[in-house]
Coordinates of C-alpha atoms in Angstrom, one line a residue:
X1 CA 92.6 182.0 109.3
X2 CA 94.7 179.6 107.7
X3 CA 97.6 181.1 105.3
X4 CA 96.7 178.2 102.2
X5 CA 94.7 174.8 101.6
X6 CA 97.1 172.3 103.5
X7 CA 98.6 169.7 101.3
X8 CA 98.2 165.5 101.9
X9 CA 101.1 163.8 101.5
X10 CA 100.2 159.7 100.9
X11 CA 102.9 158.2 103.5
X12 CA 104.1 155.5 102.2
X13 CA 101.2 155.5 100.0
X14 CA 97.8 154.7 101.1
X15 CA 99.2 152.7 103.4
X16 CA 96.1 152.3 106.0
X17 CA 94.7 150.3 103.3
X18 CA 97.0 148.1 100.7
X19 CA 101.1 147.4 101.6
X20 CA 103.1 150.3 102.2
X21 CA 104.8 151.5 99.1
X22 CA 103.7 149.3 96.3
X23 CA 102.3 150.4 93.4
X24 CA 98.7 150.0 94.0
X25 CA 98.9 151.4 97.4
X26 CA 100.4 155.2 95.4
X27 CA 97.3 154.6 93.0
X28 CA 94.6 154.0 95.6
X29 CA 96.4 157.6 97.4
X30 CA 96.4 159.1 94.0
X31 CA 92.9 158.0 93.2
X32 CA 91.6 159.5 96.8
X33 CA 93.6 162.7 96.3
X34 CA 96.8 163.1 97.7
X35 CA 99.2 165.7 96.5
X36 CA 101.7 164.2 97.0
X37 CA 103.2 160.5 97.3
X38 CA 106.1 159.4 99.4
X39 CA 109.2 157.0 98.2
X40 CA 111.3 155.8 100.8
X41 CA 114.7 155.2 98.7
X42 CA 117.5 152.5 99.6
X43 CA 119.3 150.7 97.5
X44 CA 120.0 146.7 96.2
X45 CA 123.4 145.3 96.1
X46 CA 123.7 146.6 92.6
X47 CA 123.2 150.2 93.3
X48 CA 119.4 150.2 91.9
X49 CA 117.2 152.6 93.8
X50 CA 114.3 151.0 95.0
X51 CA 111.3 152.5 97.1
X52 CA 111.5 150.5 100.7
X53 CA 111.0 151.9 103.9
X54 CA 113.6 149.7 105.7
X55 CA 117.1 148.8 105.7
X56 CA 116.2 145.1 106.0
X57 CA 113.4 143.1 104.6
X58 CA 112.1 140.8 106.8
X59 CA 109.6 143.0 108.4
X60 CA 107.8 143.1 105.1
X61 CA 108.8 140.0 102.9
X62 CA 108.9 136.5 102.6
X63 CA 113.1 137.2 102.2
X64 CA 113.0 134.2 104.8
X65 CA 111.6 131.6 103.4
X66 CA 113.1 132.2 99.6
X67 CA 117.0 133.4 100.6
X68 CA 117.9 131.1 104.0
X69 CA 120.9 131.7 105.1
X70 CA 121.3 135.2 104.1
X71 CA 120.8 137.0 107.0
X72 CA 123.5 138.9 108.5
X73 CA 125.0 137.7 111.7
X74 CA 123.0 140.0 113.7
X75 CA 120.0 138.0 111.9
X76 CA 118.5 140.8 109.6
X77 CA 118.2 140.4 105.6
X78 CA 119.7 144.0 104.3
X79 CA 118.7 145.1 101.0
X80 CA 121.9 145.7 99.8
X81 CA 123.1 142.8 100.5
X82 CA 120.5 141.4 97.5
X83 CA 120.6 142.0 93.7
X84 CA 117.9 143.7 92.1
X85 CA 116.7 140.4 90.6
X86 CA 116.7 138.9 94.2
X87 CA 114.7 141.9 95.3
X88 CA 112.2 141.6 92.4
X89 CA 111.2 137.9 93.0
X90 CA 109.9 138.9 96.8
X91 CA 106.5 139.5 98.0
X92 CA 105.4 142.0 99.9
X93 CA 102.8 142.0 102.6
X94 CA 101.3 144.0 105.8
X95 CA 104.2 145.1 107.9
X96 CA 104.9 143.1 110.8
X97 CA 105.7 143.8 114.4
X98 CA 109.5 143.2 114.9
X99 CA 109.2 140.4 116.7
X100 CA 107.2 138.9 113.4
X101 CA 104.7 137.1 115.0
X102 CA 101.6 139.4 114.0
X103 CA 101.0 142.6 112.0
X104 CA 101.5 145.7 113.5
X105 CA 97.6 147.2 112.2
X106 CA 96.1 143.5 112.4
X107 CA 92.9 145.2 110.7
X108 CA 94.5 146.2 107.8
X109 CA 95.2 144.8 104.3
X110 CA 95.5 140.5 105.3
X111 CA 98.7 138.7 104.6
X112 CA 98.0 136.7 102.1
X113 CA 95.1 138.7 100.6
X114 CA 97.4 139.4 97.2
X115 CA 101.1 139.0 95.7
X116 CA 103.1 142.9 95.4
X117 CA 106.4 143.5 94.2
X118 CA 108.8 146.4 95.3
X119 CA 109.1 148.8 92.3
X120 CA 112.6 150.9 91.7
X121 CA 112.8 154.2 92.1
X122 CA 112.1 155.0 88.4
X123 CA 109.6 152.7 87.8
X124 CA 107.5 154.6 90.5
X125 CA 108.5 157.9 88.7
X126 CA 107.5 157.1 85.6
X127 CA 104.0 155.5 87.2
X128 CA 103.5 158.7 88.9
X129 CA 103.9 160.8 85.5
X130 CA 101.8 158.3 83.7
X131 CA 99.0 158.9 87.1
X132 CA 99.7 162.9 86.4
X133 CA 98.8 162.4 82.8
X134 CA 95.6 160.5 83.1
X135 CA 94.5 162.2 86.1
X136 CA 95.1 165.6 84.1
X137 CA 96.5 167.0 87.4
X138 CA 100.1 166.9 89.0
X139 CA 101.3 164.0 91.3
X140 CA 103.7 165.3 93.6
X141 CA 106.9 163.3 94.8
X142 CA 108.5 163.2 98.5
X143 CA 111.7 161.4 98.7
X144 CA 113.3 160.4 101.6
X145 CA 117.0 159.6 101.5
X146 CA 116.8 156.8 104.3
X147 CA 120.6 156.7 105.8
X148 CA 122.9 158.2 103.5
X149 CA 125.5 157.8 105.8
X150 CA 125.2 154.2 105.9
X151 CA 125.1 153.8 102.2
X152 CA 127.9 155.3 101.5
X153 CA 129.5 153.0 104.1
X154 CA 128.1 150.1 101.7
X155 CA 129.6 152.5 98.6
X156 CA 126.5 154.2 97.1
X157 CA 125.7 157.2 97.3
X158 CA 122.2 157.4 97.5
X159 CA 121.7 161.5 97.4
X160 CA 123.7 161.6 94.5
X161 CA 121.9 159.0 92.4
X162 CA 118.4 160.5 93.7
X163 CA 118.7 163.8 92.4
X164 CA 120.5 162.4 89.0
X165 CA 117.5 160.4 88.7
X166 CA 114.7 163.1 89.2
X167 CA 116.9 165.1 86.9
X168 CA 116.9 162.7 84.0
X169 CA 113.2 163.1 84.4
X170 CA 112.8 166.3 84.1
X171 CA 111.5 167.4 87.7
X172 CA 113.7 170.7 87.7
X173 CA 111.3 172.1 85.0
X174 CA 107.8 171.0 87.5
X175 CA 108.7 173.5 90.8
X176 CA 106.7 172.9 93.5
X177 CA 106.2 169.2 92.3
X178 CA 108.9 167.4 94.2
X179 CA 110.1 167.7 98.3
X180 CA 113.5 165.3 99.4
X181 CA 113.3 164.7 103.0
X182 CA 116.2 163.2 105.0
X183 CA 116.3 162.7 109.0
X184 CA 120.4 163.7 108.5
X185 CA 121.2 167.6 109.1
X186 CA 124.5 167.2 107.7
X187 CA 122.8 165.4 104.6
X188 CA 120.6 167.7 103.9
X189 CA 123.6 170.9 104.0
X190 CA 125.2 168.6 101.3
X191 CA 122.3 168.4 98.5
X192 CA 122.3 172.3 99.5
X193 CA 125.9 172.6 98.6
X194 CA 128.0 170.3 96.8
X195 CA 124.8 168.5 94.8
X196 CA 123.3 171.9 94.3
X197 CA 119.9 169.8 94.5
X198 CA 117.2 171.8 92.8
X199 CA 114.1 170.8 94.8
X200 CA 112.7 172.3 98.3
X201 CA 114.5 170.2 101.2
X202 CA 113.2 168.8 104.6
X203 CA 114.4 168.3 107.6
X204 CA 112.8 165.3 109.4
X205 CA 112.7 166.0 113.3
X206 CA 111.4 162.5 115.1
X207 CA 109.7 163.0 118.3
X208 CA 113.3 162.0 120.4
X209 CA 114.1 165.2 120.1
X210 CA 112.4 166.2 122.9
X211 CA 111.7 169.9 121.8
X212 CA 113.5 172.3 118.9
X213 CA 114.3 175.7 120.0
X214 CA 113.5 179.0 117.6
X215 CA 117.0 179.3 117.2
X216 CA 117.7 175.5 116.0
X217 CA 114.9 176.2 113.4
X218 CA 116.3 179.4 112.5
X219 CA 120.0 177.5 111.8
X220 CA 117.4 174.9 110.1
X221 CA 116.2 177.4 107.4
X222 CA 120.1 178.3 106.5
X223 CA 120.0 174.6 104.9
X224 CA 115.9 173.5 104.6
X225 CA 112.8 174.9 103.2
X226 CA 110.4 172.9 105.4
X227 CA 110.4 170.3 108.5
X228 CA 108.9 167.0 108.8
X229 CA 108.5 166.9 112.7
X230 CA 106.4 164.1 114.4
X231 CA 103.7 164.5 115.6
X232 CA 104.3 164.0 118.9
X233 CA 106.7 167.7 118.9
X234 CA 103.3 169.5 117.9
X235 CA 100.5 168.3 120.3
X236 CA 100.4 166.2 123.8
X237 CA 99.4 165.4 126.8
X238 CA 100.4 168.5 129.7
X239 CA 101.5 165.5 131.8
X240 CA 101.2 162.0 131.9
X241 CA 97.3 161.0 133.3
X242 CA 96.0 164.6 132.2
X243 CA 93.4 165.2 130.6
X244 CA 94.6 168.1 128.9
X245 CA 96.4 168.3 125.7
X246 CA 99.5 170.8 125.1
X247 CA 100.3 172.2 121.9
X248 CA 103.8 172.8 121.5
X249 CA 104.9 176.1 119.6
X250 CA 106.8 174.2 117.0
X251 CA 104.7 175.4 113.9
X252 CA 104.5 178.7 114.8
X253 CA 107.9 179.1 115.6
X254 CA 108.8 177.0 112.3
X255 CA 106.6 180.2 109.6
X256 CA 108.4 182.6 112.0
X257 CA 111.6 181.3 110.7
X258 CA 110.4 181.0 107.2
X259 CA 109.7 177.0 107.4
X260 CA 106.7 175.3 105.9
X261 CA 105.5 172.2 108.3
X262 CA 104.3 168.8 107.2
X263 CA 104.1 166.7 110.8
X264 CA 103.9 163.2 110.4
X265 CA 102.2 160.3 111.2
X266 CA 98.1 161.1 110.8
X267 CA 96.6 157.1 111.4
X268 CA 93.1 156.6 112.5
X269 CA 94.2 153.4 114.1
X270 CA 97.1 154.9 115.6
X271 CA 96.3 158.2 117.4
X272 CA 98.3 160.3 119.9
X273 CA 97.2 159.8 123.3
X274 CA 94.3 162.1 124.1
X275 CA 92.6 162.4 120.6
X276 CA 89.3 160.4 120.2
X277 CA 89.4 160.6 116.4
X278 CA 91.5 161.4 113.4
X279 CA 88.9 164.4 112.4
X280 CA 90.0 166.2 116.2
X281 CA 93.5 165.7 115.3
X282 CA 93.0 167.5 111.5
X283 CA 91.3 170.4 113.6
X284 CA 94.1 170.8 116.4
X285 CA 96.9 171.1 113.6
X286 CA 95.3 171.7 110.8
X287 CA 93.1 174.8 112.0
X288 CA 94.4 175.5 115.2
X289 CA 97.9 175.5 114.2
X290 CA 98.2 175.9 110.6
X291 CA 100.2 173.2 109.8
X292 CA 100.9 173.5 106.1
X293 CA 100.5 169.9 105.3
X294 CA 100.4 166.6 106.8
X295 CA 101.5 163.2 106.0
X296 CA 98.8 160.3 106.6
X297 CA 98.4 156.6 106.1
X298 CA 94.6 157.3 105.2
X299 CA 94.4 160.0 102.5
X300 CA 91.1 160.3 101.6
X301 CA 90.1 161.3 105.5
X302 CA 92.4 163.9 105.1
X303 CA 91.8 165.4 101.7
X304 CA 87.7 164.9 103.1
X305 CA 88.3 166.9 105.8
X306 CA 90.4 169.9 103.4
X307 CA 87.4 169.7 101.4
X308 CA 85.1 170.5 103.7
X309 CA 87.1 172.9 106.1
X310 CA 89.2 174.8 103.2
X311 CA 87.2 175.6 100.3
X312 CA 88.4 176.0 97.2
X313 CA 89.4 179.4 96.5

């Protein structure tokens, strides 16, 4: 049986349906039930933390058409090359594939369907502590520090200004309410240490890394409460052309070493090869595995499928 009622995590919001990470995307999630809410965090040439999932913004914006010329030389409009004022005037719409000639889901939200603004950091926290207060029930956050190194590079230090910020708002006194995610190891040791950041910490894992060992989670848990692995790690093919899927020890392995696991990405439109539906997907790593969370473009499939599989104790 499973240990506890898995929790959803809105990836980027609920991105399968409105633009990833505005505003009314993290309502529509918090409407269908996520627990929790994600904010990718960069930052504008002013040091303001805004919620973005890239470095650049022409993926997502008309940056473009209202700032020519301001591309770097290898052609890409970086956030922090733009003031917050900048920022504010874009609009947001479906992602697009790199090449920026369609969307990358071309049956989700259209283009030009409605105008959405990229909120700041606080601005989001405050919207989510309004959506906790007239929801009567606690919106969880999930931060991830998107290249720290980078930043800093660019002089702002992101970590230092996310946890000063979730501070000033009083998240230290809401445990179990907040998760900060990073891809970076060596990141992640320094919120542990030098920051002393108060809130659980994750280590992202993307599927490049082939496989992680027992022992690399167990060095994992010295600095980590919990792993964000993709997808991909946990289930797939035996070999290419089988018909048979493999499921990977990774989550096992992870609880031995005292981990909790939140895989990521759950898309209907975008399923791992072998998997007719996102419902046989929920079983496999939900059930099957006992993955102790998930994070999903479409939240209300998942929290459907908790309902009905993990009843309320």
């Amino acid at each position: 049986m499973p240990r506890s009622r898995p929790i959803v995590i809105a990836h980027r919001g609920a991105s399968g349906y409105l633009p990833e990470h505005t505003l009314v995307s993290k309502a529509l999630a918090v409407g269908m039930g996520a627990d929790f809410i994600e904010q990718d965090v960069v930052a504008t040439r002013d040091a303001e933390l805004i919620v973005f999932h890239d470095l650049t913004l022409e993926c997502m914006t008309d940056v473009n058409e209202r700032f020519p010329g301001r591309a770097r030389a290898d052609g890409r409009y970086y956030c922090v090359d733009f003031s917050l004022a900048e920022i504010r005037s874009l609009r947001v719409s479906e992602r697009r594939r790199a090449d920026g000639t369609a969307p990358r889901y071309p049956d989700r939200f259209p283009k030009d369907a409605g105008h959405f603004p990229i909120p700041t950091l606080e601005e989001e926290v405050r919207f989510a502590n309004g959506l906790s207060r007239s929801t009567g029930r606690p919106i969880g956050l999930y931060p991830e520090i998107k290249d720290p190194e980078w930043h800093r590079e660019q002089g702002i230090d992101l970590s230092r200004k996310l946890v000063d910020m979730l501070v000033k708002h009083g998240y230290p006194a809401t445990p179990g309410q907040v998760f900060v995610q990073c891809f970076d190891p060596l990141e992640l040791q320094r919120l542990r240490t030098e920051l002393r950041c108060p809130f659980p910490l994750v280590q992202l894992i993307d599927k490049h890394a082939g496989s992680v060992s027992p022992d690399a989670l167990r060095q994992i848990a010295n600095y980590a409460d919990a792993i964000g692995p993709s997808i991909d790690l946990v289930c797939r093919r035996q070999q290419p052309g089988s018909a048979a899927l493999a499921y990977s020890s990774l989550i096992a392995d992870a609880h031995a070493a005292g981990l909790k696991v939140h895989p990521y990405t759950f898309r209907r439109d975008d399923l791992p090869e072998g998997f007719r539906d996102l419902t046989e997907l929920l079983d496999v790593v939900l059930l099957r595995l006992d993955a102790d969370g998930l994070f999903t473009d479409f939240p209300d499939l998942a929290k459907g499928f908790i309902d009905q599989r993990f009843p309320a104790r």
